[in-house]
């Protein structure tokens, strides 16, 4: 196995759920080079790729589909923050999450829906029909969160999205 291929495999193992752009940037390799080595590793069965919410994430083969989804979302700052708050509080209403995160309600709603669709959260309806969310598997979520630190790129994209969403929410309130 070439040195670059081994570096890519090692990077995927040490950063489960890393997405393509972050992998290429972290290893300082060209896009085509990253594609070549990832394709080689996928064919050999050493790396699994999964598209989650528009990004292709890479994993070693030891992770099952649910774990891969948790790891991918854990790389996104807002989703990760929601998961951490739910580990702390067990369950929260969408309003409580909005207050804790200090982001637009639509941002929380989008992330909660994506996490629920992925089977990571369970949604129910509390008093007065308010959405309440809880982790589907808190122990496994805690274990997987410990394996992930969002990259700078992940954090910047998430913050930009929150900034735009906040601007749109303010424009809607003014209109």
Tab-separated table of N, CA, C and O in Angstrom, residues 13-126:
chain	number	residue	atom	x	y	z
A	13	UNK	N	-9.453	6.374	9.960
A	13	UNK	CA	-9.582	5.624	11.218
A	13	UNK	C	-9.520	6.546	12.434
A	13	UNK	O	-10.238	6.349	13.400
A	14	UNK	N	-8.664	7.554	12.385
A	14	UNK	CA	-8.501	8.435	13.550
A	14	UNK	C	-9.569	9.522	13.616
A	14	UNK	O	-9.779	10.112	14.675
A	15	UNK	N	-10.236	9.796	12.490
A	15	UNK	CA	-11.286	10.823	12.456
A	15	UNK	C	-12.533	10.252	11.797
A	15	UNK	O	-12.900	10.648	10.693
A	16	UNK	N	-13.191	9.312	12.472
A	16	UNK	CA	-14.368	8.689	11.856
A	16	UNK	C	-15.434	9.718	11.501
A	16	UNK	O	-15.719	10.615	12.294
A	17	UNK	N	-15.951	9.608	10.290
A	17	UNK	CA	-16.970	10.544	9.827
A	17	UNK	C	-16.399	11.769	9.147
A	17	UNK	O	-17.136	12.679	8.782
A	18	UNK	N	-15.092	11.795	8.943
A	18	UNK	CA	-14.473	12.939	8.270
A	18	UNK	C	-15.080	13.075	6.879
A	18	UNK	O	-15.357	12.086	6.218
A	19	UNK	N	-15.358	14.315	6.466
A	19	UNK	CA	-15.907	14.468	5.122
A	19	UNK	C	-14.780	14.759	4.142
A	19	UNK	O	-13.656	15.102	4.523
A	20	UNK	N	-15.088	14.589	2.876
A	20	UNK	CA	-14.086	14.623	1.821
A	20	UNK	C	-13.211	15.875	1.865
A	20	UNK	O	-11.981	15.788	1.855
A	21	UNK	N	-13.822	17.053	1.900
A	21	UNK	CA	-13.046	18.297	1.862
A	21	UNK	C	-12.113	18.422	3.061
A	21	UNK	O	-10.984	18.880	2.926
A	22	UNK	N	-12.586	18.035	4.223
A	22	UNK	CA	-11.752	18.108	5.418
A	22	UNK	C	-10.578	17.135	5.319
A	22	UNK	O	-9.455	17.473	5.692
A	23	UNK	N	-10.827	15.952	4.791
A	23	UNK	CA	-9.759	14.962	4.642
A	23	UNK	C	-8.672	15.501	3.719
A	23	UNK	O	-7.480	15.459	4.054
A	24	UNK	N	-9.059	16.021	2.552
A	24	UNK	CA	-8.084	16.553	1.604
A	24	UNK	C	-7.314	17.722	2.223
A	24	UNK	O	-6.090	17.822	2.069
A	25	UNK	N	-8.030	18.599	2.939
A	25	UNK	CA	-7.371	19.749	3.569
A	25	UNK	C	-6.449	19.309	4.697
A	25	UNK	O	-5.311	19.791	4.799
A	26	UNK	N	-6.914	18.403	5.541
A	26	UNK	CA	-6.101	17.934	6.670
A	26	UNK	C	-4.800	17.291	6.196
A	26	UNK	O	-3.754	17.465	6.816
A	27	UNK	N	-4.876	16.527	5.116
A	27	UNK	CA	-3.694	15.817	4.611
A	27	UNK	C	-2.915	16.644	3.597
A	27	UNK	O	-1.857	16.210	3.136
A	28	UNK	N	-3.462	17.804	3.229
A	28	UNK	CA	-2.824	18.691	2.252
A	28	UNK	C	-2.527	17.942	0.943
A	28	UNK	O	-1.398	17.943	0.453
A	29	UNK	N	-3.576	17.272	0.441
A	29	UNK	CA	-3.452	16.584	-0.840
A	29	UNK	C	-4.501	17.131	-1.806
A	29	UNK	O	-5.521	17.661	-1.388
A	30	UNK	N	-4.213	17.006	-3.085
A	30	UNK	CA	-5.119	17.508	-4.111
A	30	UNK	C	-6.408	16.697	-4.133
A	30	UNK	O	-6.431	15.531	-3.727
A	31	UNK	N	-7.476	17.325	-4.629
A	31	UNK	CA	-8.783	16.672	-4.702
A	31	UNK	C	-8.706	15.351	-5.463
A	31	UNK	O	-9.207	14.328	-5.000
A	32	UNK	N	-8.083	15.366	-6.627
A	32	UNK	CA	-7.960	14.152	-7.430
A	32	UNK	C	-7.193	13.062	-6.714
A	32	UNK	O	-7.526	11.882	-6.808
A	33	UNK	N	-6.159	13.455	-6.002
A	33	UNK	CA	-5.360	12.492	-5.237
A	33	UNK	C	-6.196	11.876	-4.118
A	33	UNK	O	-6.171	10.660	-3.898
A	34	UNK	N	-6.959	12.707	-3.433
A	34	UNK	CA	-7.827	12.202	-2.371
A	34	UNK	C	-8.863	11.239	-2.949
A	34	UNK	O	-9.110	10.163	-2.385
A	35	UNK	N	-9.470	11.617	-4.069
A	35	UNK	CA	-10.461	10.745	-4.721
A	35	UNK	C	-9.849	9.398	-5.088
A	35	UNK	O	-10.450	8.345	-4.852
A	36	UNK	N	-8.669	9.419	-5.671
A	36	UNK	CA	-7.994	8.184	-6.098
A	36	UNK	C	-7.757	7.255	-4.911
A	36	UNK	O	-8.089	6.063	-4.957
A	37	UNK	N	-7.188	7.785	-3.847
A	37	UNK	CA	-6.839	6.937	-2.700
A	37	UNK	C	-8.080	6.462	-1.947
A	37	UNK	O	-8.132	5.316	-1.485
A	38	UNK	N	-9.100	7.310	-1.844
A	38	UNK	CA	-10.348	6.882	-1.200
A	38	UNK	C	-11.034	5.795	-2.023
A	38	UNK	O	-11.547	4.818	-1.464
A	39	UNK	N	-11.047	5.944	-3.326
A	39	UNK	CA	-11.647	4.925	-4.198
A	39	UNK	C	-10.908	3.590	-4.037
A	39	UNK	O	-11.517	2.534	-3.922
A	40	UNK	N	-9.590	3.656	-3.979
A	40	UNK	CA	-8.759	2.464	-3.792
A	40	UNK	C	-9.092	1.777	-2.444
A	40	UNK	O	-9.260	0.553	-2.377
A	41	UNK	N	-9.208	2.568	-1.399
A	41	UNK	CA	-9.526	2.026	-0.074
A	41	UNK	C	-10.949	1.477	-0.009
A	41	UNK	O	-11.193	0.460	0.652
A	42	UNK	N	-11.880	2.124	-0.690
A	42	UNK	CA	-13.262	1.633	-0.716
A	42	UNK	C	-13.345	0.296	-1.441
A	42	UNK	O	-14.038	-0.615	-0.984
A	43	UNK	N	-12.662	0.182	-2.574
A	43	UNK	CA	-12.662	-1.092	-3.325
A	43	UNK	C	-12.082	-2.231	-2.496
A	43	UNK	O	-12.537	-3.363	-2.587
A	44	UNK	N	-11.071	-1.926	-1.689
A	44	UNK	CA	-10.435	-2.941	-0.841
A	44	UNK	C	-11.284	-3.249	0.393
A	44	UNK	O	-10.990	-4.206	1.123
A	45	UNK	N	-12.322	-2.453	0.634
A	45	UNK	CA	-13.177	-2.675	1.796
A	45	UNK	C	-12.616	-2.108	3.084
A	45	UNK	O	-13.119	-2.407	4.167
A	46	UNK	N	-11.578	-1.274	2.979
A	46	UNK	CA	-10.966	-0.695	4.175
A	46	UNK	C	-11.683	0.559	4.656
A	46	UNK	O	-11.545	0.945	5.812
A	47	UNK	N	-12.432	1.195	3.758
A	47	UNK	CA	-13.113	2.443	4.068
A	47	UNK	C	-14.540	2.364	3.534
A	47	UNK	O	-14.779	1.820	2.463
A	48	UNK	N	-15.470	2.900	4.302
A	48	UNK	CA	-16.881	2.975	3.913
A	48	UNK	C	-17.226	4.446	3.724
A	48	UNK	O	-16.833	5.283	4.544
A	49	UNK	N	-17.948	4.745	2.659
A	49	UNK	CA	-18.405	6.118	2.404
A	49	UNK	C	-19.915	6.168	2.550
A	49	UNK	O	-20.613	5.231	2.169
A	50	UNK	N	-20.399	7.260	3.116
A	50	UNK	CA	-21.837	7.438	3.230
A	50	UNK	C	-22.172	8.917	3.081
A	50	UNK	O	-21.545	9.760	3.725
A	51	UNK	N	-23.156	9.202	2.226
A	51	UNK	CA	-23.596	10.588	2.071
A	51	UNK	C	-24.675	10.867	3.111
A	51	UNK	O	-25.681	10.169	3.180
A	52	UNK	N	-24.421	11.894	3.896
A	52	UNK	CA	-25.352	12.286	4.949
A	52	UNK	C	-25.528	13.796	4.870
A	52	UNK	O	-24.553	14.541	4.987
A	53	UNK	N	-26.766	14.205	4.601
A	53	UNK	CA	-27.101	15.620	4.521
A	53	UNK	C	-26.198	16.368	3.533
A	53	UNK	O	-25.698	17.443	3.819
A	54	UNK	N	-25.976	15.763	2.372
A	54	UNK	CA	-25.256	16.437	1.298
A	54	UNK	C	-23.742	16.379	1.365
A	54	UNK	O	-23.070	16.949	0.515
A	55	UNK	N	-23.182	15.716	2.349
A	55	UNK	CA	-21.731	15.571	2.456
A	55	UNK	C	-21.386	14.091	2.493
A	55	UNK	O	-22.071	13.306	3.154
A	56	UNK	N	-20.300	13.733	1.808
A	56	UNK	CA	-19.830	12.354	1.869
A	56	UNK	C	-18.845	12.235	3.018
A	56	UNK	O	-17.856	12.962	3.083
A	57	UNK	N	-19.149	11.319	3.920
A	57	UNK	CA	-18.317	11.072	5.097
A	57	UNK	C	-17.664	9.702	4.948
A	57	UNK	O	-18.236	8.791	4.347
A	58	UNK	N	-16.484	9.550	5.561
A	58	UNK	CA	-15.720	8.304	5.441
A	58	UNK	C	-15.462	7.699	6.816
A	58	UNK	O	-15.224	8.416	7.792
A	59	UNK	N	-15.517	6.365	6.832
A	59	UNK	CA	-15.391	5.605	8.083
A	59	UNK	C	-14.596	4.338	7.830
A	59	UNK	O	-14.602	3.801	6.729
A	60	UNK	N	-13.992	3.819	8.892
A	60	UNK	CA	-13.473	2.461	8.808
A	60	UNK	C	-14.691	1.540	8.877
A	60	UNK	O	-15.768	1.954	9.298
A	61	UNK	N	-14.551	0.322	8.457
A	61	UNK	CA	-15.708	-0.573	8.291
A	61	UNK	C	-16.348	-1.029	9.600
A	61	UNK	O	-17.401	-1.656	9.588
A	62	UNK	N	-15.774	-0.708	10.726
A	62	UNK	CA	-16.308	-1.187	12.011
A	62	UNK	C	-17.611	-0.523	12.443
A	62	UNK	O	-18.292	-1.025	13.330
A	63	UNK	N	-17.963	0.604	11.833
A	63	UNK	CA	-19.154	1.339	12.258
A	63	UNK	C	-20.388	0.907	11.492
A	63	UNK	O	-20.362	0.796	10.275
A	64	UNK	N	-21.496	0.706	12.235
A	64	UNK	CA	-22.756	0.360	11.571
A	64	UNK	C	-23.425	1.647	11.071
A	64	UNK	O	-22.974	2.757	11.399
A	65	UNK	N	-24.476	1.537	10.269
A	65	UNK	CA	-25.098	2.737	9.688
A	65	UNK	C	-25.563	3.770	10.721
A	65	UNK	O	-25.389	4.976	10.511
A	66	UNK	N	-26.147	3.339	11.832
A	66	UNK	CA	-26.589	4.297	12.852
A	66	UNK	C	-25.390	5.036	13.449
A	66	UNK	O	-25.417	6.259	13.617
A	67	UNK	N	-24.333	4.308	13.765
A	67	UNK	CA	-23.133	4.935	14.315
A	67	UNK	C	-22.541	5.935	13.322
A	67	UNK	O	-22.091	7.015	13.713
A	68	UNK	N	-22.561	5.588	12.039
A	68	UNK	CA	-22.041	6.502	11.020
A	68	UNK	C	-22.847	7.794	10.993
A	68	UNK	O	-22.280	8.887	10.863
A	69	UNK	N	-24.151	7.702	11.134
A	69	UNK	CA	-24.981	8.911	11.145
A	69	UNK	C	-24.655	9.778	12.369
A	69	UNK	O	-24.522	10.994	12.255
A	70	UNK	N	-24.522	9.159	13.527
A	70	UNK	CA	-24.189	9.921	14.740
A	70	UNK	C	-22.844	10.623	14.558
A	70	UNK	O	-22.704	11.817	14.853
A	71	UNK	N	-21.863	9.899	14.055
A	71	UNK	CA	-20.532	10.484	13.864
A	71	UNK	C	-20.559	11.644	12.875
A	71	UNK	O	-19.896	12.663	13.084
A	72	UNK	N	-21.329	11.512	11.811
A	72	UNK	CA	-21.423	12.593	10.827
A	72	UNK	C	-22.047	13.836	11.455
A	72	UNK	O	-21.536	14.951	11.295
A	73	UNK	N	-23.143	13.661	12.168
A	73	UNK	CA	-23.797	14.817	12.794
A	73	UNK	C	-22.936	15.405	13.908
A	73	UNK	O	-22.981	16.606	14.158
A	74	UNK	N	-22.153	14.587	14.565
A	74	UNK	CA	-21.282	15.074	15.634
A	74	UNK	C	-20.199	16.004	15.091
A	74	UNK	O	-19.621	16.788	15.845
A	75	UNK	N	-19.953	15.949	13.807
A	75	UNK	CA	-18.973	16.836	13.171
A	75	UNK	C	-19.565	18.199	12.830
A	75	UNK	O	-18.856	19.080	12.365
A	76	UNK	N	-20.843	18.369	13.049
A	76	UNK	CA	-21.523	19.639	12.757
A	76	UNK	C	-21.813	20.330	14.075
A	76	UNK	O	-22.490	19.779	14.947
A	77	UNK	N	-21.318	21.525	14.204
A	77	UNK	CA	-21.311	22.200	15.501
A	77	UNK	C	-22.693	22.323	16.138
A	77	UNK	O	-22.864	22.012	17.319
A	78	UNK	N	-23.680	22.762	15.390
A	78	UNK	CA	-25.009	22.945	15.977
A	78	UNK	C	-25.621	21.607	16.370
A	78	UNK	O	-26.157	21.458	17.467
A	79	UNK	N	-25.535	20.623	15.483
A	79	UNK	CA	-26.073	19.298	15.800
A	79	UNK	C	-25.360	18.717	17.020
A	79	UNK	O	-25.995	18.155	17.916
A	80	UNK	N	-24.046	18.863	17.065
A	80	UNK	CA	-23.272	18.357	18.196
A	80	UNK	C	-23.718	19.041	19.490
A	80	UNK	O	-23.882	18.394	20.522
A	81	UNK	N	-23.930	20.353	19.436
A	81	UNK	CA	-24.360	21.093	20.621
A	81	UNK	C	-25.725	20.607	21.092
A	81	UNK	O	-25.959	20.460	22.297
A	82	UNK	N	-26.625	20.341	20.162
A	82	UNK	CA	-27.937	19.795	20.521
A	82	UNK	C	-27.765	18.456	21.227
A	82	UNK	O	-28.364	18.212	22.277
A	83	UNK	N	-26.928	17.594	20.674
A	83	UNK	CA	-26.697	16.279	21.284
A	83	UNK	C	-26.116	16.426	22.688
A	83	UNK	O	-26.529	15.721	23.619
A	84	UNK	N	-25.186	17.333	22.866
A	84	UNK	CA	-24.585	17.542	24.189
A	84	UNK	C	-25.612	18.053	25.201
A	84	UNK	O	-25.630	17.607	26.350
A	85	UNK	N	-26.466	18.970	24.778
A	85	UNK	CA	-27.517	19.465	25.683
A	85	UNK	C	-28.474	18.340	26.062
A	85	UNK	O	-28.922	18.269	27.210
A	86	UNK	N	-28.776	17.454	25.120
A	86	UNK	CA	-29.684	16.347	25.428
A	86	UNK	C	-29.024	15.300	26.311
A	86	UNK	O	-29.702	14.643	27.099
A	87	UNK	N	-27.732	15.143	26.213
A	87	UNK	CA	-27.037	14.242	27.140
A	87	UNK	C	-27.120	14.780	28.562
A	87	UNK	O	-27.245	14.030	29.519
A	88	UNK	N	-27.063	16.087	28.667
A	88	UNK	CA	-27.122	16.741	29.974
A	88	UNK	C	-28.531	16.739	30.556
A	88	UNK	O	-28.729	16.494	31.745
A	89	UNK	N	-29.539	16.996	29.734
A	89	UNK	CA	-30.892	17.207	30.246
A	89	UNK	C	-31.851	16.047	29.992
A	89	UNK	O	-32.983	16.091	30.437
A	90	UNK	N	-31.443	15.051	29.266
A	90	UNK	CA	-32.256	13.889	28.882
A	90	UNK	C	-33.316	14.221	27.848
A	90	UNK	O	-33.425	13.545	26.845
A	91	UNK	N	-34.146	15.231	28.083
A	91	UNK	CA	-35.109	15.659	27.066
A	91	UNK	C	-35.322	17.158	27.210
A	91	UNK	O	-35.199	17.710	28.306
A	92	UNK	N	-35.596	17.794	26.071
A	92	UNK	CA	-35.821	19.236	26.048
A	92	UNK	C	-36.866	19.557	25.002
A	92	UNK	O	-36.981	18.865	23.987
A	93	UNK	N	-37.576	20.637	25.224
A	93	UNK	CA	-38.506	21.104	24.204
A	93	UNK	C	-37.714	21.873	23.150
A	93	UNK	O	-36.590	22.322	23.405
A	94	UNK	N	-38.301	22.028	21.994
A	94	UNK	CA	-37.654	22.803	20.930
A	94	UNK	C	-37.405	24.233	21.398
A	94	UNK	O	-36.366	24.827	21.077
A	95	UNK	N	-38.325	24.787	22.174
A	95	UNK	CA	-38.146	26.149	22.699
A	95	UNK	C	-36.941	26.229	23.637
A	95	UNK	O	-36.165	27.189	23.592
A	96	UNK	N	-36.786	25.226	24.502
A	96	UNK	CA	-35.638	25.210	25.408
A	96	UNK	C	-34.328	25.102	24.630
A	96	UNK	O	-33.349	25.772	24.967
A	97	UNK	N	-34.301	24.269	23.587
A	97	UNK	CA	-33.102	24.161	22.755
A	97	UNK	C	-32.788	25.485	22.066
A	97	UNK	O	-31.629	25.900	22.001
A	98	UNK	N	-33.813	26.159	21.557
A	98	UNK	CA	-33.625	27.455	20.904
A	98	UNK	C	-32.997	28.446	21.880
A	98	UNK	O	-32.033	29.141	21.533
A	99	UNK	N	-33.503	28.496	23.107
A	99	UNK	CA	-32.956	29.400	24.116
A	99	UNK	C	-31.520	29.032	24.483
A	99	UNK	O	-30.657	29.913	24.593
A	100	UNK	N	-31.247	27.757	24.656
A	100	UNK	CA	-29.903	27.313	25.043
A	100	UNK	C	-28.867	27.563	23.952
A	100	UNK	O	-27.735	27.905	24.246
A	101	UNK	N	-29.264	27.358	22.696
A	101	UNK	CA	-28.327	27.515	21.592
A	101	UNK	C	-28.197	28.964	21.135
A	101	UNK	O	-27.198	29.325	20.514
A	102	UNK	N	-29.210	29.769	21.395
A	102	UNK	CA	-29.166	31.160	20.969
A	102	UNK	C	-29.188	31.303	19.452
A	102	UNK	O	-28.537	32.185	18.901
A	103	UNK	N	-29.916	30.416	18.796
A	103	UNK	CA	-30.046	30.458	17.336
A	103	UNK	C	-31.523	30.568	16.975
A	103	UNK	O	-32.394	30.424	17.829
A	104	UNK	N	-31.770	30.814	15.711
A	104	UNK	CA	-33.155	30.944	15.250
A	104	UNK	C	-33.911	29.633	15.444
A	104	UNK	O	-33.344	28.545	15.327
A	105	UNK	N	-35.173	29.753	15.719
A	105	UNK	CA	-36.028	28.567	15.901
A	105	UNK	C	-35.984	27.664	14.662
A	105	UNK	O	-35.984	26.445	14.779
A	106	UNK	N	-35.927	28.276	13.474
A	106	UNK	CA	-35.883	27.476	12.242
A	106	UNK	C	-34.609	26.641	12.165
A	106	UNK	O	-34.626	25.520	11.651
A	107	UNK	N	-33.507	27.146	12.694
A	107	UNK	CA	-32.252	26.388	12.717
A	107	UNK	C	-32.399	25.165	13.613
A	107	UNK	O	-32.021	24.054	13.231
A	108	UNK	N	-32.952	25.371	14.796
A	108	UNK	CA	-33.167	24.254	15.720
A	108	UNK	C	-34.118	23.242	15.091
A	108	UNK	O	-33.866	22.033	15.113
A	109	UNK	N	-35.193	23.724	14.493
A	109	UNK	CA	-36.172	22.842	13.868
A	109	UNK	C	-35.537	22.000	12.767
A	109	UNK	O	-35.775	20.789	12.680
A	110	UNK	N	-34.716	22.625	11.946
A	110	UNK	CA	-34.057	21.905	10.852
A	110	UNK	C	-33.142	20.808	11.394
A	110	UNK	O	-33.184	19.662	10.944
A	111	UNK	N	-32.319	21.154	12.381
A	111	UNK	CA	-31.389	20.172	12.947
A	111	UNK	C	-32.129	19.056	13.684
A	111	UNK	O	-31.772	17.883	13.549
A	112	UNK	N	-33.148	19.414	14.447
A	112	UNK	CA	-33.918	18.401	15.172
A	112	UNK	C	-34.582	17.447	14.187
A	112	UNK	O	-34.549	16.223	14.376
A	113	UNK	N	-35.153	17.968	13.126
A	113	UNK	CA	-35.785	17.104	12.119
A	113	UNK	C	-34.766	16.182	11.461
A	113	UNK	O	-35.027	14.990	11.278
A	114	UNK	N	-33.601	16.721	11.123
A	114	UNK	CA	-32.558	15.898	10.498
A	114	UNK	C	-32.075	14.809	11.457
A	114	UNK	O	-31.900	13.647	11.060
A	115	UNK	N	-31.878	15.158	12.719
A	115	UNK	CA	-31.435	14.177	13.721
A	115	UNK	C	-32.513	13.126	13.989
A	115	UNK	O	-32.210	11.948	14.181
A	116	UNK	N	-33.767	13.533	13.983
A	116	UNK	CA	-34.865	12.586	14.183
A	116	UNK	C	-35.000	11.669	12.967
A	116	UNK	O	-35.176	10.451	13.119
A	117	UNK	N	-34.899	12.220	11.761
A	117	UNK	CA	-34.962	11.404	10.544
A	117	UNK	C	-33.840	10.374	10.506
A	117	UNK	O	-34.006	9.281	9.966
A	118	UNK	N	-32.693	10.720	11.091
A	118	UNK	CA	-31.548	9.816	11.126
A	118	UNK	C	-31.658	8.780	12.243
A	118	UNK	O	-30.806	7.898	12.368
A	119	UNK	N	-32.699	8.884	13.084
A	119	UNK	CA	-32.892	7.928	14.166
A	119	UNK	C	-32.036	8.207	15.390
A	119	UNK	O	-31.913	7.364	16.279
A	120	UNK	N	-31.460	9.399	15.465
A	120	UNK	CA	-30.592	9.754	16.584
A	120	UNK	C	-31.405	10.355	17.725
A	120	UNK	O	-31.103	10.144	18.891
A	121	UNK	N	-32.455	11.091	17.361
A	121	UNK	CA	-33.368	11.686	18.334
A	121	UNK	C	-34.742	11.071	18.179
A	121	UNK	O	-35.107	10.607	17.106
A	122	UNK	N	-35.502	11.156	19.247
A	122	UNK	CA	-36.911	10.778	19.205
A	122	UNK	C	-37.722	12.025	19.535
A	122	UNK	O	-37.421	12.724	20.503
A	123	UNK	N	-38.700	12.314	18.697
A	123	UNK	CA	-39.569	13.471	18.912
A	123	UNK	C	-40.890	12.998	19.498
A	123	UNK	O	-41.421	11.975	19.096
A	124	UNK	N	-41.386	13.767	20.434
A	124	UNK	CA	-42.719	13.517	20.978
A	124	UNK	C	-43.364	14.883	21.198
A	124	UNK	O	-42.744	15.920	20.961
A	125	UNK	N	-44.587	14.853	21.653
A	125	UNK	CA	-45.293	16.101	21.879
A	125	UNK	C	-45.674	16.190	23.342
A	125	UNK	O	-46.322	15.309	23.884
A	126	UNK	N	-45.214	17.262	23.970
A	126	UNK	CA	-45.473	17.478	25.384
A	126	UNK	C	-46.726	18.303	25.585
A	126	UNK	O	-47.618	18.327	24.729
